[in-house]
GROMACS .gro file of C-alpha atoms in nm:
model
  471
    1UNK     CA    1  11.817   4.055   4.063
    2UNK     CA    2  11.660   4.367   4.206
    3UNK     CA    3  11.394   4.159   4.387
    4UNK     CA    4  11.656   3.930   4.538
    5UNK     CA    5  11.849   4.233   4.668
    6UNK     CA    6  11.531   4.380   4.817
    7UNK     CA    7  11.452   4.056   5.002
    8UNK     CA    8  11.808   4.026   5.124
    9UNK     CA    9  11.802   4.378   5.270
   10UNK     CA   10  11.478   4.305   5.459
   11UNK     CA   11  11.616   3.978   5.594
   12UNK     CA   12  11.937   4.151   5.698
   13UNK     CA   13  11.746   4.427   5.881
   14UNK     CA   14  11.532   4.179   6.071
   15UNK     CA   15  11.837   3.982   6.180
   16UNK     CA   16  12.016   4.281   6.338
   17UNK     CA   17  11.984   4.339   6.715
   18UNK     CA   18  12.140   4.616   6.915
   19UNK     CA   19  12.013   4.838   7.196
   20UNK     CA   20  12.030   5.214   7.190
   21UNK     CA   21  12.255   5.195   7.491
   22UNK     CA   22  12.516   5.012   7.292
   23UNK     CA   23  12.566   5.221   6.983
   24UNK     CA   24  12.453   5.538   6.814
   25UNK     CA   25  12.314   5.564   6.463
   26UNK     CA   26  12.651   5.673   6.334
   27UNK     CA   27  12.810   5.354   6.466
   28UNK     CA   28  12.565   5.112   6.305
   29UNK     CA   29  12.715   4.913   6.019
   30UNK     CA   30  12.605   4.612   5.819
   31UNK     CA   31  12.804   4.388   6.050
   32UNK     CA   32  12.627   4.515   6.361
   33UNK     CA   33  12.389   4.263   6.513
   34UNK     CA   34  12.041   4.409   6.577
   35UNK     CA   35  11.768   4.236   6.774
   36UNK     CA   36  11.410   4.224   6.648
   37UNK     CA   37  11.276   4.174   7.002
   38UNK     CA   38  11.053   4.427   7.182
   39UNK     CA   39  11.266   4.707   7.332
   40UNK     CA   40  11.342   4.684   7.698
   41UNK     CA   41  11.295   4.961   7.950
   42UNK     CA   42  11.594   5.185   7.991
   43UNK     CA   43  11.630   5.288   7.629
   44UNK     CA   44  11.761   5.635   7.554
   45UNK     CA   45  11.526   5.884   7.719
   46UNK     CA   46  11.537   6.246   7.619
   47UNK     CA   47  11.420   6.490   7.887
   48UNK     CA   48  11.076   6.645   7.848
   49UNK     CA   49  11.068   7.006   7.740
   50UNK     CA   50  11.031   7.205   8.062
   51UNK     CA   51  10.951   7.540   7.911
   52UNK     CA   52  10.690   7.657   7.673
   53UNK     CA   53  10.741   7.499   7.328
   54UNK     CA   54  10.753   7.728   7.027
   55UNK     CA   55  10.688   7.653   6.664
   56UNK     CA   56  11.015   7.536   6.508
   57UNK     CA   57  11.154   7.381   6.827
   58UNK     CA   58  11.321   7.043   6.771
   59UNK     CA   59  11.303   6.744   7.004
   60UNK     CA   60  11.443   6.393   6.962
   61UNK     CA   61  11.389   6.050   7.107
   62UNK     CA   62  11.344   5.685   7.023
   63UNK     CA   63  11.050   5.492   6.877
   64UNK     CA   64  10.963   5.130   6.795
   65UNK     CA   65  10.895   5.055   6.429
   66UNK     CA   66  10.651   4.766   6.398
   67UNK     CA   67  10.499   4.607   6.092
   68UNK     CA   68  10.426   4.775   5.761
   69UNK     CA   69  10.180   4.740   5.476
   70UNK     CA   70  10.152   4.877   5.126
   71UNK     CA   71   9.873   5.035   4.926
   72UNK     CA   72   9.975   5.032   4.565
   73UNK     CA   73  10.326   5.178   4.570
   74UNK     CA   74  10.304   5.355   4.909
   75UNK     CA   75  10.429   5.194   5.230
   76UNK     CA   76  10.274   5.256   5.573
   77UNK     CA   77  10.409   5.167   5.918
   78UNK     CA   78  10.295   5.099   6.269
   79UNK     CA   79  10.499   5.286   6.529
   80UNK     CA   80  10.481   5.296   6.910
   81UNK     CA   81  10.671   5.350   7.231
   82UNK     CA   82  10.789   5.704   7.173
   83UNK     CA   83  11.028   5.840   7.432
   84UNK     CA   84  11.110   6.199   7.520
   85UNK     CA   85  10.860   6.472   7.443
   86UNK     CA   86  10.654   6.236   7.228
   87UNK     CA   87  10.621   5.973   7.501
   88UNK     CA   88  10.244   6.024   7.527
   89UNK     CA   89  10.197   6.119   7.163
   90UNK     CA   90   9.922   6.002   6.933
   91UNK     CA   91   9.978   5.955   6.562
   92UNK     CA   92   9.744   6.187   6.372
   93UNK     CA   93   9.838   6.073   6.024
   94UNK     CA   94   9.948   5.725   5.926
   95UNK     CA   95  10.324   5.698   5.926
   96UNK     CA   96  10.437   5.650   5.568
   97UNK     CA   97  10.751   5.594   5.370
   98UNK     CA   98  10.957   5.900   5.293
   99UNK     CA   99  11.214   5.722   5.074
  100UNK     CA  100  11.044   5.509   4.807
  101UNK     CA  101  11.251   5.229   4.661
  102UNK     CA  102  11.452   5.190   4.983
  103UNK     CA  103  11.404   4.883   5.202
  104UNK     CA  104  11.113   4.861   5.451
  105UNK     CA  105  11.225   4.862   5.815
  106UNK     CA  106  11.012   4.664   6.062
  107UNK     CA  107  11.026   4.536   6.418
  108UNK     CA  108  11.318   4.754   6.501
  109UNK     CA  109  11.387   5.056   6.713
  110UNK     CA  110  11.465   5.380   6.542
  111UNK     CA  111  11.526   5.739   6.641
  112UNK     CA  112  11.300   6.032   6.565
  113UNK     CA  113  11.350   6.398   6.502
  114UNK     CA  114  11.036   6.605   6.566
  115UNK     CA  115  10.977   6.971   6.480
  116UNK     CA  116  10.698   7.166   6.653
  117UNK     CA  117  10.443   7.273   6.393
  118UNK     CA  118  10.159   7.398   6.621
  119UNK     CA  119  10.110   7.485   6.986
  120UNK     CA  120   9.749   7.511   7.096
  121UNK     CA  121   9.747   7.646   7.450
  122UNK     CA  122   9.372   7.675   7.489
  123UNK     CA  123   9.296   7.319   7.379
  124UNK     CA  124   9.618   7.188   7.528
  125UNK     CA  125   9.820   7.010   7.261
  126UNK     CA  126  10.137   7.030   7.052
  127UNK     CA  127  10.164   6.891   6.701
  128UNK     CA  128  10.497   6.770   6.568
  129UNK     CA  129  10.625   6.688   6.220
  130UNK     CA  130  10.810   6.364   6.287
  131UNK     CA  131  11.080   6.188   6.086
  132UNK     CA  132  11.175   5.839   6.209
  133UNK     CA  133  11.519   5.715   6.115
  134UNK     CA  134  11.569   5.336   6.129
  135UNK     CA  135  11.906   5.173   6.163
  136UNK     CA  136  12.097   5.176   5.837
  137UNK     CA  137  11.870   5.437   5.689
  138UNK     CA  138  11.935   5.535   5.333
  139UNK     CA  139  12.167   5.822   5.275
  140UNK     CA  140  12.039   5.879   4.924
  141UNK     CA  141  12.285   5.651   4.747
  142UNK     CA  142  12.140   5.455   4.454
  143UNK     CA  143  12.223   5.107   4.340
  144UNK     CA  144  12.278   5.004   3.978
  145UNK     CA  145  11.904   4.976   3.923
  146UNK     CA  146  11.834   5.327   4.052
  147UNK     CA  147  11.694   5.215   4.387
  148UNK     CA  148  11.796   5.369   4.717
  149UNK     CA  149  12.039   5.172   4.923
  150UNK     CA  150  11.942   5.131   5.289
  151UNK     CA  151  11.613   5.153   5.479
  152UNK     CA  152  11.328   5.391   5.432
  153UNK     CA  153  11.277   5.682   5.664
  154UNK     CA  154  10.925   5.722   5.799
  155UNK     CA  155  10.728   6.044   5.839
  156UNK     CA  156  10.399   6.169   5.989
  157UNK     CA  157  10.234   6.400   6.242
  158UNK     CA  158  10.220   6.323   6.613
  159UNK     CA  159  10.004   6.513   6.864
  160UNK     CA  160  10.099   6.539   7.229
  161UNK     CA  161   9.842   6.647   7.484
  162UNK     CA  162   9.992   6.895   7.726
  163UNK     CA  163   9.850   7.116   7.998
  164UNK     CA  164  10.004   7.455   7.944
  165UNK     CA  165   9.877   7.602   8.263
  166UNK     CA  166   9.968   7.797   8.570
  167UNK     CA  167   9.784   7.939   8.869
  168UNK     CA  168   9.664   8.280   8.985
  169UNK     CA  169   9.645   8.396   9.344
  170UNK     CA  170   9.445   8.709   9.417
  171UNK     CA  171   9.482   8.901   9.742
  172UNK     CA  172   9.237   9.179   9.828
  173UNK     CA  173   9.300   9.442  10.095
  174UNK     CA  174   9.117   9.744  10.227
  175UNK     CA  175   9.229  10.071  10.072
  176UNK     CA  176   9.166  10.250  10.405
  177UNK     CA  177   9.213  10.013  10.700
  178UNK     CA  178   9.146  10.290  10.953
  179UNK     CA  179   8.785  10.300  10.837
  180UNK     CA  180   8.727   9.928  10.792
  181UNK     CA  181   8.937   9.753  11.057
  182UNK     CA  182   8.739   9.632  11.361
  183UNK     CA  183   8.415   9.738  11.193
  184UNK     CA  184   8.187   9.439  11.123
  185UNK     CA  185   7.998   9.637  10.859
  186UNK     CA  186   8.299   9.583  10.628
  187UNK     CA  187   8.407   9.242  10.500
  188UNK     CA  188   8.662   9.121  10.243
  189UNK     CA  189   8.464   8.801  10.186
  190UNK     CA  190   8.241   8.756   9.885
  191UNK     CA  191   8.414   8.979   9.633
  192UNK     CA  192   8.360   8.832   9.285
  193UNK     CA  193   8.626   8.874   9.016
  194UNK     CA  194   8.604   8.773   8.652
  195UNK     CA  195   8.905   8.646   8.457
  196UNK     CA  196   8.880   8.736   8.087
  197UNK     CA  197   9.090   8.612   7.796
  198UNK     CA  198   9.232   8.816   7.508
  199UNK     CA  199   8.893   8.804   7.336
  200UNK     CA  200   8.729   8.953   7.646
  201UNK     CA  201   8.543   8.629   7.709
  202UNK     CA  202   8.485   8.525   8.069
  203UNK     CA  203   8.705   8.228   8.150
  204UNK     CA  204   8.658   8.189   8.523
  205UNK     CA  205   8.513   8.359   8.831
  206UNK     CA  206   8.695   8.398   9.161
  207UNK     CA  207   8.526   8.463   9.497
  208UNK     CA  208   8.734   8.586   9.791
  209UNK     CA  209   8.725   8.438  10.140
  210UNK     CA  210   8.713   8.633  10.466
  211UNK     CA  211   9.081   8.723  10.434
  212UNK     CA  212   9.036   8.854  10.079
  213UNK     CA  213   9.214   8.555   9.921
  214UNK     CA  214   9.118   8.357   9.610
  215UNK     CA  215   9.308   8.115   9.384
  216UNK     CA  216   9.253   7.981   9.034
  217UNK     CA  217   9.434   7.666   8.925
  218UNK     CA  218   9.492   7.528   8.575
  219UNK     CA  219   9.469   7.856   8.391
  220UNK     CA  220   9.605   7.819   8.042
  221UNK     CA  221   9.927   8.005   7.979
  222UNK     CA  222   9.863   8.351   7.843
  223UNK     CA  223   9.760   8.706   7.922
  224UNK     CA  224   9.434   8.778   8.102
  225UNK     CA  225   9.235   9.072   8.233
  226UNK     CA  226   9.092   9.059   8.583
  227UNK     CA  227   8.793   9.275   8.679
  228UNK     CA  228   8.582   9.299   8.991
  229UNK     CA  229   8.220   9.205   8.923
  230UNK     CA  230   8.073   9.237   9.273
  231UNK     CA  231   8.230   9.426   9.562
  232UNK     CA  232   8.226   9.275   9.912
  233UNK     CA  233   8.012   9.414  10.193
  234UNK     CA  234   8.086   9.775  10.278
  235UNK     CA  235   8.328   9.842   9.991
  236UNK     CA  236   8.305  10.041   9.671
  237UNK     CA  237   8.328   9.852   9.343
  238UNK     CA  238   8.679   9.858   9.197
  239UNK     CA  239   8.643   9.976   8.836
  240UNK     CA  240   9.005   9.911   8.743
  241UNK     CA  241   9.098   9.632   8.499
  242UNK     CA  242   9.414   9.440   8.593
  243UNK     CA  243   9.635   9.271   8.336
  244UNK     CA  244   9.802   8.949   8.446
  245UNK     CA  245  10.016   8.693   8.262
  246UNK     CA  246  10.001   8.325   8.349
  247UNK     CA  247  10.328   8.134   8.305
  248UNK     CA  248  10.376   7.763   8.261
  249UNK     CA  249  10.382   7.574   8.592
  250UNK     CA  250  10.406   7.900   8.787
  251UNK     CA  251  10.175   8.093   9.019
  252UNK     CA  252  10.110   8.455   8.932
  253UNK     CA  253  10.010   8.697   9.208
  254UNK     CA  254   9.766   8.987   9.187
  255UNK     CA  255   9.711   9.239   9.466
  256UNK     CA  256   9.395   9.448   9.456
  257UNK     CA  257   9.235   9.699   9.692
  258UNK     CA  258   8.880   9.811   9.754
  259UNK     CA  259   8.796  10.143   9.915
  260UNK     CA  260   8.563  10.125  10.217
  261UNK     CA  261   8.249  10.329  10.174
  262UNK     CA  262   8.213  10.638  10.392
  263UNK     CA  263   8.026  10.966  10.432
  264UNK     CA  264   8.221  11.295  10.434
  265UNK     CA  265   8.033  11.590  10.586
  266UNK     CA  266   8.107  11.955  10.666
  267UNK     CA  267   7.821  12.131  10.850
  268UNK     CA  268   7.662  11.870  11.073
  269UNK     CA  269   7.452  12.091  11.306
  270UNK     CA  270   7.261  12.415  11.250
  271UNK     CA  271   7.065  12.567  11.539
  272UNK     CA  272   6.738  12.745  11.461
  273UNK     CA  273   6.520  12.958  11.687
  274UNK     CA  274   6.193  12.766  11.712
  275UNK     CA  275   5.987  13.086  11.719
  276UNK     CA  276   6.150  13.282  11.438
  277UNK     CA  277   6.269  12.989  11.224
  278UNK     CA  278   6.602  13.171  11.175
  279UNK     CA  279   6.954  13.097  11.291
  280UNK     CA  280   6.965  13.437  11.461
  281UNK     CA  281   6.913  13.476  11.836
  282UNK     CA  282   6.643  13.686  12.000
  283UNK     CA  283   6.719  13.970  12.242
  284UNK     CA  284   7.021  13.914  12.459
  285UNK     CA  285   7.024  13.539  12.385
  286UNK     CA  286   7.294  13.368  12.178
  287UNK     CA  287   7.321  13.064  11.955
  288UNK     CA  288   7.695  13.042  12.021
  289UNK     CA  289   7.872  12.815  12.269
  290UNK     CA  290   7.611  12.541  12.273
  291UNK     CA  291   7.781  12.205  12.315
  292UNK     CA  292   7.692  11.887  12.130
  293UNK     CA  293   7.820  11.535  12.189
  294UNK     CA  294   7.841  11.318  11.878
  295UNK     CA  295   7.896  10.945  11.918
  296UNK     CA  296   7.986  10.694  11.647
  297UNK     CA  297   7.896  10.323  11.670
  298UNK     CA  298   8.034  10.060  11.431
  299UNK     CA  299   7.695   9.888  11.411
  300UNK     CA  300   7.351   9.974  11.282
  301UNK     CA  301   7.120   9.859  11.563
  302UNK     CA  302   7.177  10.131  11.819
  303UNK     CA  303   6.911  10.248  12.064
  304UNK     CA  304   6.794  10.606  12.024
  305UNK     CA  305   6.978  10.716  12.334
  306UNK     CA  306   7.290  10.519  12.242
  307UNK     CA  307   7.339  10.415  12.603
  308UNK     CA  308   7.314  10.038  12.560
  309UNK     CA  309   7.663   9.996  12.410
  310UNK     CA  310   7.992  10.181  12.423
  311UNK     CA  311   8.059  10.423  12.141
  312UNK     CA  312   8.349  10.349  11.906
  313UNK     CA  313   8.445  10.717  11.898
  314UNK     CA  314   8.307  11.027  12.068
  315UNK     CA  315   8.345  11.397  11.987
  316UNK     CA  316   8.228  11.717  12.160
  317UNK     CA  317   8.168  12.027  11.950
  318UNK     CA  318   8.080  12.390  12.026
  319UNK     CA  319   7.858  12.607  11.804
  320UNK     CA  320   7.968  12.935  11.650
  321UNK     CA  321   7.770  13.263  11.660
  322UNK     CA  322   7.545  13.132  11.383
  323UNK     CA  323   7.462  12.822  11.584
  324UNK     CA  324   7.652  12.597  11.340
  325UNK     CA  325   7.891  12.310  11.398
  326UNK     CA  326   8.140  12.207  11.129
  327UNK     CA  327   8.280  11.857  11.158
  328UNK     CA  328   8.642  11.963  11.195
  329UNK     CA  329   8.912  12.048  11.447
  330UNK     CA  330   8.807  12.414  11.469
  331UNK     CA  331   8.475  12.328  11.628
  332UNK     CA  332   8.584  12.023  11.826
  333UNK     CA  333   8.660  12.097  12.191
  334UNK     CA  334   8.719  11.740  12.312
  335UNK     CA  335   8.705  11.376  12.204
  336UNK     CA  336   8.872  11.120  11.981
  337UNK     CA  337   9.053  11.162  11.650
  338UNK     CA  338   8.866  11.190  11.323
  339UNK     CA  339   8.831  10.942  11.039
  340UNK     CA  340   8.964  11.046  10.696
  341UNK     CA  341   8.877  10.927  10.346
  342UNK     CA  342   9.118  10.855  10.060
  343UNK     CA  343   9.136  11.225   9.970
  344UNK     CA  344   9.209  11.342  10.325
  345UNK     CA  345   8.860  11.469  10.404
  346UNK     CA  346   8.711  11.409  10.748
  347UNK     CA  347   8.445  11.145  10.714
  348UNK     CA  348   8.224  10.893  10.893
  349UNK     CA  349   8.250  10.516  10.825
  350UNK     CA  350   7.955  10.284  10.792
  351UNK     CA  351   7.767  10.268  11.119
  352UNK     CA  352   7.547  10.490  11.334
  353UNK     CA  353   7.596  10.832  11.487
  354UNK     CA  354   7.395  11.001  11.761
  355UNK     CA  355   7.387  11.378  11.815
  356UNK     CA  356   7.287  11.515  12.154
  357UNK     CA  357   7.294  11.870  12.291
  358UNK     CA  358   7.471  11.863  12.624
  359UNK     CA  359   7.487  12.237  12.695
  360UNK     CA  360   7.235  12.498  12.584
  361UNK     CA  361   7.341  12.842  12.465
  362UNK     CA  362   7.258  13.156  12.662
  363UNK     CA  363   6.889  13.242  12.656
  364UNK     CA  364   6.767  12.905  12.524
  365UNK     CA  365   6.645  12.583  12.675
  366UNK     CA  366   6.840  12.259  12.631
  367UNK     CA  367   6.703  12.053  12.344
  368UNK     CA  368   6.641  11.704  12.487
  369UNK     CA  369   6.611  11.527  12.149
  370UNK     CA  370   6.877  11.269  12.050
  371UNK     CA  371   6.928  11.256  11.674
  372UNK     CA  372   7.018  10.911  11.538
  373UNK     CA  373   7.138  10.847  11.183
  374UNK     CA  374   7.268  10.538  11.003
  375UNK     CA  375   7.540  10.541  10.739
  376UNK     CA  376   7.470  10.256  10.498
  377UNK     CA  377   7.636  10.167  10.170
  378UNK     CA  378   7.343  10.158   9.932
  379UNK     CA  379   7.548  10.198   9.613
  380UNK     CA  380   7.880  10.089   9.462
  381UNK     CA  381   8.042  10.428   9.521
  382UNK     CA  382   8.308  10.507   9.780
  383UNK     CA  383   8.157  10.843   9.879
  384UNK     CA  384   7.807  10.832  10.024
  385UNK     CA  385   7.566  11.115  10.094
  386UNK     CA  386   7.352  10.973  10.373
  387UNK     CA  387   7.432  11.222  10.649
  388UNK     CA  388   7.250  11.553  10.629
  389UNK     CA  389   7.289  11.869  10.835
  390UNK     CA  390   7.076  11.835  11.146
  391UNK     CA  391   6.845  12.128  11.230
  392UNK     CA  392   6.819  12.170  11.605
  393UNK     CA  393   6.525  12.384  11.720
  394UNK     CA  394   6.598  12.599  12.023
  395UNK     CA  395   6.323  12.726  12.254
  396UNK     CA  396   6.382  13.087  12.355
  397UNK     CA  397   6.354  13.187  12.723
  398UNK     CA  398   6.169  13.523  12.717
  399UNK     CA  399   6.301  13.804  12.937
  400UNK     CA  400   6.062  13.932  13.219
  401UNK     CA  401   6.058  14.321  13.210
  402UNK     CA  402   6.053  14.529  13.538
  403UNK     CA  403   5.707  14.668  13.642
  404UNK     CA  404   5.665  15.045  13.583
  405UNK     CA  405   5.578  15.268  13.896
  406UNK     CA  406   5.295  15.529  13.882
  407UNK     CA  407   5.429  15.885  13.838
  408UNK     CA  408   5.469  16.087  14.167
  409UNK     CA  409   5.456  15.789  14.401
  410UNK     CA  410   5.745  15.656  14.604
  411UNK     CA  411   5.834  15.308  14.494
  412UNK     CA  412   5.752  15.048  14.752
  413UNK     CA  413   6.023  14.814  14.867
  414UNK     CA  414   5.977  14.461  14.760
  415UNK     CA  415   5.970  14.211  15.044
  416UNK     CA  416   6.272  13.990  15.086
  417UNK     CA  417   6.278  13.670  14.889
  418UNK     CA  418   6.477  13.357  14.915
  419UNK     CA  419   6.568  13.095  14.655
  420UNK     CA  420   6.532  12.725  14.685
  421UNK     CA  421   6.685  12.500  14.415
  422UNK     CA  422   6.613  12.134  14.465
  423UNK     CA  423   6.863  11.918  14.280
  424UNK     CA  424   6.764  11.865  13.919
  425UNK     CA  425   6.482  12.120  13.919
  426UNK     CA  426   6.441  12.478  13.811
  427UNK     CA  427   6.487  12.769  14.055
  428UNK     CA  428   6.171  12.832  14.260
  429UNK     CA  429   6.123  13.170  14.432
  430UNK     CA  430   5.926  13.174  14.760
  431UNK     CA  431   5.782  13.507  14.899
  432UNK     CA  432   5.683  13.574  15.277
  433UNK     CA  433   5.310  13.642  15.342
  434UNK     CA  434   5.198  14.011  15.297
  435UNK     CA  435   5.105  14.244  15.599
  436UNK     CA  436   4.732  14.344  15.632
  437UNK     CA  437   4.546  14.610  15.852
  438UNK     CA  438   4.372  14.478  16.172
  439UNK     CA  439   3.995  14.432  16.163
  440UNK     CA  440   3.726  14.475  16.438
  441UNK     CA  441   3.673  14.154  16.625
  442UNK     CA  442   4.015  14.017  16.544
  443UNK     CA  443   4.179  13.868  16.855
  444UNK     CA  444   4.493  14.046  16.754
  445UNK     CA  445   4.310  14.387  16.771
  446UNK     CA  446   4.189  14.324  17.128
  447UNK     CA  447   4.539  14.261  17.247
  448UNK     CA  448   4.645  14.585  17.085
  449UNK     CA  449   4.380  14.788  17.275
  450UNK     CA  450   4.474  14.636  17.612
  451UNK     CA  451   4.839  14.715  17.552
  452UNK     CA  452   4.757  15.077  17.473
  453UNK     CA  453   4.551  15.110  17.794
  454UNK     CA  454   4.824  14.973  18.013
  455UNK     CA  455   5.075  15.207  17.858
  456UNK     CA  456   4.848  15.510  17.923
  457UNK     CA  457   4.802  15.409  18.287
  458UNK     CA  458   5.174  15.379  18.347
  459UNK     CA  459   5.238  15.723  18.201
  460UNK     CA  460   4.967  15.880  18.429
  461UNK     CA  461   5.117  15.729  18.745
  462UNK     CA  462   5.461  15.853  18.647
  463UNK     CA  463   5.328  16.210  18.601
  464UNK     CA  464   5.154  16.214  18.945
  465UNK     CA  465   5.458  16.086  19.128
  466UNK     CA  466   5.677  16.358  18.980
  467UNK     CA  467   5.427  16.632  19.089
  468UNK     CA  468   5.431  16.514  19.451
  469UNK     CA  469   5.806  16.510  19.447
  470UNK     CA  470   5.825  16.883  19.359
  471UNK     CA  471   5.618  16.978  19.666
   0.00000   0.00000   0.00000
């Protein structure tokens, strides 16, 4: 009798046909007609989970129950055509009977209830504990023989592959645009950043373009640390570690800055007497008030005289009484504004500077040398120490003392002199030729004797004429 009832239940289940559009599980009765045909498209579709699934989350949908087989007393089932979150699922364990002694459902559509048991973000899958409920599933009621009335529920594990990923956009900027803008020795391109997971393992590298932009797609959801591995040209390495969280189907944004390398300096010029080797003047000379022109070029290939291209900035400084020039407003007498580093110190960006004396101090000759120095970033540090104080040797102009006169003699008057100063040359003094005593035989001496004779004759005639006049 029990066997006949079992066969009748199977036959009855295979003869039912109803779509999920027509009725719900609660409405199914023994009189409801159910089709054993393959399900058509348009069956109940539960929306995919949009957010990040968590262990314990419950999703539902429909599934097709195919044929079954038995091994000893255990029944196993073929299932397919999951809808909802399990639409692309793969059965990890064979679906088996949950309710022994109940009838075996086959070739019918059922509904499932799936509970999240594991979410593996890194490998990209979600495992579900699935219970499939066929039409007319048993409710636990027993017949007279102790068998469950209704159809068996089916259970197993289904894995769904999912990409739990988002994107990261990194934007790098200069930490001091005044130094780096319009200077080709700085570039935002080529910065390399590493993206590390929670185990501090490198997941991905990003390299910035010329605008300082980089993007990483398909990063698994989670928290990461971003560190700069290689700084771009002209910038100091950023030692800061940035924490960033990647959200499902979202783009996270990270802004970073690199400081342009530069060279602060205080005393840039120190004048030294070339003869004494000291920064103290000789005699009445002075090391003060010498003027120096300093030019900055935002390139490295500058001619020694710096005249082939226009300077980016120019400053004119005046020395103090020690012959020193500090690179600050106190010593500057003309020129452009200064550059400043991140701490507010006056500094020089990467490039080339030339130093030229344009006015000598009193008692010294103008130093014609043009000093050229390059500021290059040869380390990962922001502050460089390339520029050194320049020692400028000054040639002293010795004073000419007055000649001493012999005691008891009347000083002789110096003949008149005149100055000629051709343009661009030193003053040249020209003296008239000196007077000398006449010598015998000189033509000039003969003329002198004749003149004396004529004068004597005229005086004699004048005397005679006056004597005759008195008589």
